[in-house]
Amino acid sequence: MKNILITGGAGFIGSNLALKLLERGYSVTVLDNLSPQIHGENPEKTSSLFISIKDKVRFIRGSVTNKSDWEKALEGQHVVVHYAAETGTGQSMYEIKKYVDTNINGTAILLDLLVNKQHEIRKVVVASSRSIYGEGKYLSKELGVVYPPHRGEIDMEEGKFEVSFPGSSELTLVGTDESSKIHPSSVYGITKQNQEQMILTVCPTVNIAAVALRYQNVYGPGQSLKNPYTGILSIFSTQIKNGNGINIFEDGKESRDFVFIDDVVDATILSIENDEANNDVFNVGTGVATDVLTVASSLIKNYGMEVPITISGNYRLGDIRHNYADLSKIKNKLSFEPLVGFQQGLKKFTDWVNTQSVQEDNYQKSIQEMKDKGLYK
């Protein structure tokens, strides 16, 4: 399986994966539309992500929503790593058709071709997301394992940000394993759930191995500093570099599992090369929860730039409170071990940001879009 197609392969994760696969002797094809939201208006000259793979891979500028682009990209391939997607939980709540067209319908075109046309594909790896879990997994003294429902606007308006469960006292957060309840709280999460289920359902029926990787919050050198809709480390970094203050939603104690790009690439290659991964799902993270206030404070410290932090109590409908990965399965089955801790990875990320030109801070524009739709309070 030497020929690998990466959809969205000019993006952050895809380009890093492409370069590592090339090092390992694979032939890589990339299908990517070079979205201005990620790559800017003149990607051939200004997108470091695209430039990093240019002339090293077979590149097709096209869209996963276009059947002929898929047909061209699939020719002669053995493995598909499917990254191409609209990303961002907030934006997905008001650009619903765009997210469904790309994430669900684009995947449907791929599967139609795999079922109905001649090809050499033997494995499909799809980028799923921790967002499919919605709120994380908790322990209740009274009830045992529980999966809290999505938080209501009334509670959040009153500053009650922690999740709760009927009939239970205070809950204890634990790692979310792959058998945990799937109940996404955003359109983005729903589309990721659909992608994963479609691929895991259809591919084995035509003797194609399928793997779904539920990535946590991926970060590291090279991620887009232009995109104001997703990537909290990038968003905060651009704000700090512009000398702007940081508005922390809720009470700053909401947490995520931040996983470094090199670990994500290593886990993905394991899923490609190891048959133990076939027809299964795996969390990819660090197994450690880091709260948003710690993220903001650590970035400010690393950059050595003092900007005000405001813990505002603002919130976005569709956001979850906590989620971090239980990695038992991927460790036991694929021998994956994350090697980069958060502070170490953050230093690598901020050192890289310091070498980049300061991007325009468009975050307030993205927030205003949500506010206009009644999704930001």
Coordinates of C-alpha atoms in Angstrom, one line a residue:
M1 CA 0.0 0.0 0.0
K2 CA 2.5 2.6 -1.2
N3 CA 0.2 5.1 -2.8
I4 CA -1.7 7.3 -0.4
L5 CA -4.3 10.0 -1.1
I6 CA -4.8 12.6 1.6
T7 CA -7.9 14.8 1.1
G8 CA -7.4 18.1 2.8
G9 CA -3.7 17.3 2.6
A10 CA -2.6 20.9 2.3
G11 CA -4.1 21.6 5.7
F12 CA -2.4 21.5 9.1
I13 CA -2.6 17.8 9.9
G14 CA -2.6 16.7 6.3
S15 CA 0.5 18.5 5.2
N16 CA 2.5 17.2 8.3
L17 CA 1.3 13.7 7.6
A18 CA 2.2 14.0 3.9
L19 CA 5.8 15.0 4.7
K20 CA 6.2 12.2 7.2
L21 CA 4.8 9.6 4.7
L22 CA 7.2 10.9 2.0
E23 CA 10.1 10.3 4.5
R24 CA 8.9 6.7 4.9
G25 CA 8.9 6.1 1.2
Y26 CA 5.2 6.5 0.3
S27 CA 3.9 8.2 -2.8
V28 CA 1.5 10.9 -1.8
T29 CA -1.4 12.5 -3.7
V30 CA -3.2 15.5 -2.1
L31 CA -6.7 16.7 -3.0
D32 CA -7.3 20.1 -1.5
N33 CA -9.4 23.2 -2.4
L34 CA -6.9 25.6 -0.7
S35 CA -9.7 27.3 1.3
P36 CA -9.0 31.1 1.8
Q37 CA -10.2 30.7 5.4
I38 CA -7.2 28.5 6.1
H39 CA -4.6 29.4 3.4
G40 CA -5.4 33.1 2.6
E41 CA -6.3 34.6 -0.7
N42 CA -3.0 33.8 -2.5
P43 CA -2.1 30.4 -1.2
E44 CA 0.6 29.7 -3.8
K45 CA 2.7 32.5 -2.3
T46 CA 1.4 33.0 1.3
S47 CA 0.3 29.6 2.6
S48 CA 3.3 28.0 4.4
L49 CA 1.2 24.8 4.7
F50 CA 0.7 24.5 1.0
I51 CA 4.3 25.6 0.2
S52 CA 5.7 22.9 2.5
I53 CA 4.2 20.1 0.2
K54 CA 4.3 21.9 -3.1
D55 CA 6.3 20.0 -5.7
K56 CA 6.8 17.1 -3.3
V57 CA 3.4 15.5 -3.7
R58 CA 1.0 15.0 -6.7
F59 CA -1.3 17.9 -6.0
I60 CA -4.9 18.2 -7.3
R61 CA -6.7 21.5 -6.5
G62 CA -10.3 20.4 -6.2
S63 CA -13.1 19.7 -3.9
V64 CA -14.5 16.6 -2.2
T65 CA -17.9 17.8 -3.3
N66 CA -17.0 17.3 -6.9
K67 CA -17.2 13.7 -8.3
S68 CA -14.7 14.2 -11.1
D69 CA -12.1 15.5 -8.6
W70 CA -12.6 12.4 -6.5
E71 CA -12.2 10.2 -9.6
K72 CA -9.0 11.9 -10.6
A73 CA -7.6 11.7 -7.1
L74 CA -8.4 8.0 -6.5
E75 CA -6.7 6.8 -9.6
G76 CA -3.9 4.4 -8.7
Q77 CA -4.3 4.9 -4.9
H78 CA -4.2 2.2 -2.2
V79 CA -5.1 4.2 0.9
V80 CA -7.3 7.2 1.5
V81 CA -6.8 9.4 4.5
H82 CA -9.9 11.6 4.6
Y83 CA -9.2 15.0 6.2
A84 CA -11.1 17.4 3.9
A85 CA -13.8 18.9 6.0
E86 CA -15.3 22.2 7.2
T87 CA -14.1 22.6 10.8
G88 CA -15.2 24.6 13.7
T89 CA -18.1 24.0 16.1
G90 CA -19.3 27.6 16.3
Q91 CA -19.4 28.3 12.6
S92 CA -21.1 25.0 11.9
M93 CA -24.2 26.2 13.9
Y94 CA -25.0 28.9 11.3
E95 CA -23.4 27.6 8.1
I96 CA -25.2 24.3 8.2
K97 CA -25.6 23.5 4.5
K98 CA -21.9 24.2 3.9
Y99 CA -20.9 21.8 6.6
V100 CA -23.3 19.1 5.5
D101 CA -22.4 19.4 1.8
T102 CA -18.7 19.1 2.4
N103 CA -18.5 16.7 5.4
I104 CA -21.4 14.3 4.7
N105 CA -22.1 14.6 1.0
G106 CA -18.4 14.7 0.1
T107 CA -17.9 11.5 2.0
A108 CA -20.9 10.0 0.3
I109 CA -19.4 10.6 -3.1
L110 CA -16.2 8.8 -2.0
L111 CA -18.2 5.8 -0.8
D112 CA -20.4 5.7 -4.0
L113 CA -17.2 5.5 -6.1
L114 CA -15.6 2.8 -3.9
V115 CA -18.8 0.7 -4.1
N116 CA -19.6 1.2 -7.8
K117 CA -16.3 1.8 -9.6
Q118 CA -13.1 -0.1 -10.2
H119 CA -10.2 1.0 -7.9
E120 CA -7.3 -0.3 -5.9
I121 CA -8.2 1.2 -2.5
R122 CA -7.6 -1.2 0.4
K123 CA -7.9 1.1 3.4
V124 CA -9.7 4.3 4.4
V125 CA -8.7 6.3 7.4
V126 CA -11.2 9.1 8.4
A127 CA -10.5 12.0 10.7
S128 CA -13.2 11.9 13.2
S129 CA -13.4 14.2 16.3
R130 CA -13.8 14.3 20.0
S131 CA -16.8 16.6 19.2
I132 CA -18.9 13.5 18.5
Y133 CA -19.0 12.7 22.2
G134 CA -20.5 16.0 23.1
E135 CA -20.1 16.4 26.8
G136 CA -17.6 14.0 28.3
K137 CA -17.9 11.0 30.6
Y138 CA -18.5 11.5 34.3
L139 CA -18.8 9.5 37.5
S140 CA -21.8 10.0 39.9
K141 CA -21.6 8.8 43.5
E142 CA -25.2 7.9 43.3
L143 CA -25.6 6.6 39.7
G144 CA -22.1 5.4 38.5
V145 CA -21.2 6.4 35.0
V146 CA -23.3 9.1 33.5
Y147 CA -23.3 11.2 30.3
P148 CA -24.7 14.7 31.1
P149 CA -27.1 16.3 28.6
H150 CA -26.1 19.5 26.8
R151 CA -26.1 22.5 29.0
G152 CA -29.1 24.8 28.9
E153 CA -29.1 28.5 28.1
I154 CA -30.9 29.3 31.4
D155 CA -28.2 27.7 33.6
M156 CA -25.4 29.3 31.5
E157 CA -27.1 32.7 31.7
E158 CA -26.9 32.4 35.5
G159 CA -23.3 31.4 35.4
K160 CA -23.9 27.7 36.2
F161 CA -21.4 26.3 33.7
E162 CA -20.6 22.9 35.1
V163 CA -22.6 20.0 33.8
S164 CA -25.2 18.2 36.0
F165 CA -27.2 15.1 35.9
P166 CA -30.7 14.5 37.3
G167 CA -30.6 12.6 40.6
S168 CA -26.9 13.1 41.1
S169 CA -24.7 15.2 43.4
E170 CA -21.5 16.8 42.0
L171 CA -20.0 14.8 39.1
T172 CA -16.4 13.7 38.6
L173 CA -14.9 14.0 35.1
V174 CA -13.2 10.9 33.7
G175 CA -11.6 10.1 30.4
T176 CA -14.0 9.5 27.5
D177 CA -13.4 6.0 26.0
E178 CA -14.5 4.8 22.6
S179 CA -17.6 3.0 23.9
S180 CA -18.8 6.2 25.5
K181 CA -22.1 7.7 24.5
I182 CA -22.1 9.7 21.3
H183 CA -24.3 12.8 21.5
P184 CA -22.7 15.7 19.6
S185 CA -23.8 19.2 20.6
S186 CA -22.9 20.9 17.3
V187 CA -23.6 20.5 13.6
Y188 CA -19.9 19.9 13.1
G189 CA -20.0 17.0 15.6
I190 CA -23.0 15.6 13.9
T191 CA -21.3 15.6 10.5
K192 CA -18.2 14.0 12.0
Q193 CA -20.4 11.3 13.5
N194 CA -22.0 10.7 10.1
Q195 CA -18.6 10.5 8.3
E196 CA -17.3 8.0 10.7
Q197 CA -20.4 5.8 10.7
M198 CA -20.7 5.9 6.9
I199 CA -17.1 4.8 6.3
L200 CA -17.1 2.1 9.0
T201 CA -20.4 0.8 7.7
V202 CA -19.8 0.8 3.9
C203 CA -16.1 0.0 3.5
P204 CA -16.0 -3.4 5.1
T205 CA -18.9 -4.5 2.8
V206 CA -16.6 -4.1 -0.2
N207 CA -13.5 -5.5 1.6
I208 CA -11.9 -2.2 2.3
A209 CA -10.4 -1.8 5.8
A210 CA -11.8 1.3 7.6
V211 CA -10.3 3.2 10.6
A212 CA -11.8 6.2 12.4
L213 CA -9.5 8.4 14.5
R214 CA -11.2 10.6 17.0
Y215 CA -8.7 13.5 17.3
Q216 CA -8.7 15.7 20.3
N217 CA -7.6 19.4 20.0
V218 CA -4.6 19.2 17.7
Y219 CA -2.0 22.0 17.8
G220 CA 1.6 22.7 16.9
P221 CA 3.9 24.7 14.5
G222 CA 2.3 25.3 11.1
Q223 CA -1.3 25.5 12.1
S224 CA -3.2 28.4 10.4
L225 CA -2.9 31.7 12.2
K226 CA -5.4 33.2 9.7
N227 CA -8.5 31.2 10.7
P228 CA -10.6 32.9 13.4
Y229 CA -13.1 30.1 13.6
T230 CA -11.2 27.2 15.0
G231 CA -8.0 26.5 17.0
I232 CA -7.9 28.2 20.3
L233 CA -4.1 28.4 20.5
S234 CA -3.9 30.1 17.1
I235 CA -6.8 32.5 17.9
F236 CA -5.3 33.5 21.3
S237 CA -1.8 33.8 19.7
T238 CA -3.0 36.2 17.0
Q239 CA -4.8 38.3 19.6
I240 CA -1.7 38.5 21.8
K241 CA 0.6 39.3 18.9
N242 CA -1.8 42.2 17.9
G243 CA -1.7 43.5 21.5
N244 CA -5.3 42.7 22.0
G245 CA -6.9 41.4 25.2
I246 CA -8.2 37.9 25.5
N247 CA -11.9 37.3 26.4
I248 CA -12.2 34.0 28.2
F249 CA -15.6 32.4 27.9
E250 CA -17.6 31.1 30.8
D251 CA -15.3 31.0 33.9
G252 CA -12.1 29.9 32.2
K253 CA -12.3 26.4 33.8
E254 CA -13.7 24.7 30.7
S255 CA -11.1 22.2 29.5
R256 CA -9.9 20.2 26.5
D257 CA -7.3 17.6 25.6
F258 CA -4.5 19.3 23.6
V259 CA -2.5 16.9 21.5
F260 CA 0.7 17.8 19.6
I261 CA 0.8 17.5 15.8
D262 CA 3.8 15.0 15.8
D263 CA 1.8 12.6 18.1
V264 CA -1.2 12.9 15.8
V265 CA 0.9 12.1 12.8
D266 CA 2.5 9.1 14.5
A267 CA -0.9 7.7 15.6
T268 CA -2.2 8.1 12.1
I269 CA 0.7 6.3 10.5
L270 CA 0.2 3.5 13.0
S271 CA -3.5 3.2 11.9
I272 CA -2.4 3.0 8.2
E273 CA 0.4 0.4 8.7
N274 CA -1.1 -1.8 11.5
D275 CA -3.8 -4.2 10.5
E276 CA -4.9 -4.3 14.2
A277 CA -6.5 -0.9 13.5
N278 CA -8.7 -2.2 10.8
N279 CA -12.5 -1.6 11.1
D280 CA -12.1 0.1 14.5
V281 CA -12.2 3.5 16.2
F282 CA -9.5 5.1 18.3
N283 CA -9.1 8.2 20.4
V284 CA -6.0 10.3 19.6
G285 CA -5.0 12.6 22.4
T286 CA -2.9 12.9 25.5
G287 CA -5.3 11.8 28.2
V288 CA -4.8 15.1 30.0
A289 CA -7.3 17.9 30.5
T290 CA -6.1 21.5 30.3
D291 CA -8.3 24.4 31.1
V292 CA -8.7 27.5 28.9
L293 CA -7.4 30.0 31.5
T294 CA -4.2 27.9 31.7
V295 CA -3.9 28.0 27.9
A296 CA -4.2 31.8 27.8
S297 CA -1.8 32.4 30.7
S298 CA 0.8 30.1 29.3
L299 CA 0.7 31.7 25.9
I300 CA 1.1 35.2 27.4
K301 CA 4.1 34.0 29.5
N302 CA 5.7 32.3 26.5
Y303 CA 5.4 35.4 24.3
G304 CA 6.5 37.8 27.0
M305 CA 3.7 40.2 26.1
E306 CA 1.3 41.5 28.7
V307 CA -2.3 41.7 27.4
P308 CA -5.4 41.8 29.6
I309 CA -7.3 38.6 30.2
T310 CA -11.0 39.0 30.9
I311 CA -13.1 36.2 32.3
S312 CA -16.3 37.4 30.9
G313 CA -19.0 34.8 31.5
N314 CA -19.8 35.0 27.8
Y315 CA -20.7 31.6 26.2
R316 CA -21.4 30.0 22.9
L317 CA -24.4 27.7 22.4
G318 CA -23.1 24.3 21.2
D319 CA -19.9 24.4 23.2
I320 CA -19.1 21.6 25.6
R321 CA -17.7 22.0 29.1
H322 CA -15.1 19.3 29.4
N323 CA -13.7 16.3 27.4
Y324 CA -10.4 14.4 27.5
A325 CA -9.5 11.1 26.0
D326 CA -9.1 7.7 27.5
L327 CA -6.2 6.3 25.5
S328 CA -6.3 2.7 26.8
K329 CA -7.5 1.3 23.5
I330 CA -5.0 2.9 21.2
K331 CA -2.1 2.2 23.6
N332 CA -3.0 -1.5 24.0
K333 CA -3.9 -2.2 20.4
L334 CA -1.6 0.0 18.4
S335 CA 1.2 0.7 21.0
F336 CA 0.6 4.4 20.7
E337 CA 2.1 6.6 23.3
P338 CA 1.9 10.5 23.2
L339 CA 5.4 11.8 23.6
V340 CA 4.9 15.6 23.8
G341 CA 3.4 17.2 27.0
F342 CA 1.4 20.4 26.8
Q343 CA 4.0 22.8 28.1
Q344 CA 6.7 21.3 25.9
G345 CA 4.4 21.4 22.9
L346 CA 3.3 24.9 23.6
K347 CA 6.9 26.1 23.7
K348 CA 7.5 24.5 20.3
F349 CA 4.3 26.2 19.0
T350 CA 5.1 29.7 20.4
D351 CA 8.7 29.6 19.2
W352 CA 7.3 28.9 15.7
V353 CA 4.7 31.7 16.0
N354 CA 7.5 34.1 16.9
T355 CA 9.1 33.4 13.4
Q356 CA 5.8 34.3 11.6
S357 CA 4.5 37.6 10.5
V358 CA 1.6 38.9 12.6
Q359 CA -1.7 38.1 11.1
E360 CA -4.8 40.4 11.1
D361 CA -7.0 39.6 14.1
N362 CA -10.4 38.8 12.7
Y363 CA -11.7 37.0 15.8
Q364 CA -14.2 39.7 16.7
K365 CA -15.7 39.4 13.3
S366 CA -16.4 35.7 13.8
I367 CA -17.9 36.4 17.2
Q368 CA -20.1 39.1 15.8
E369 CA -21.4 36.6 13.2
M370 CA -22.4 34.2 16.1
K371 CA -23.9 37.1 18.1
D372 CA -26.0 38.2 15.1
K373 CA -27.4 34.6 14.9
G374 CA -28.2 34.5 18.6
L375 CA -25.6 31.8 19.3
Y376 CA -23.2 33.9 21.4
K377 CA -24.3 35.4 24.7

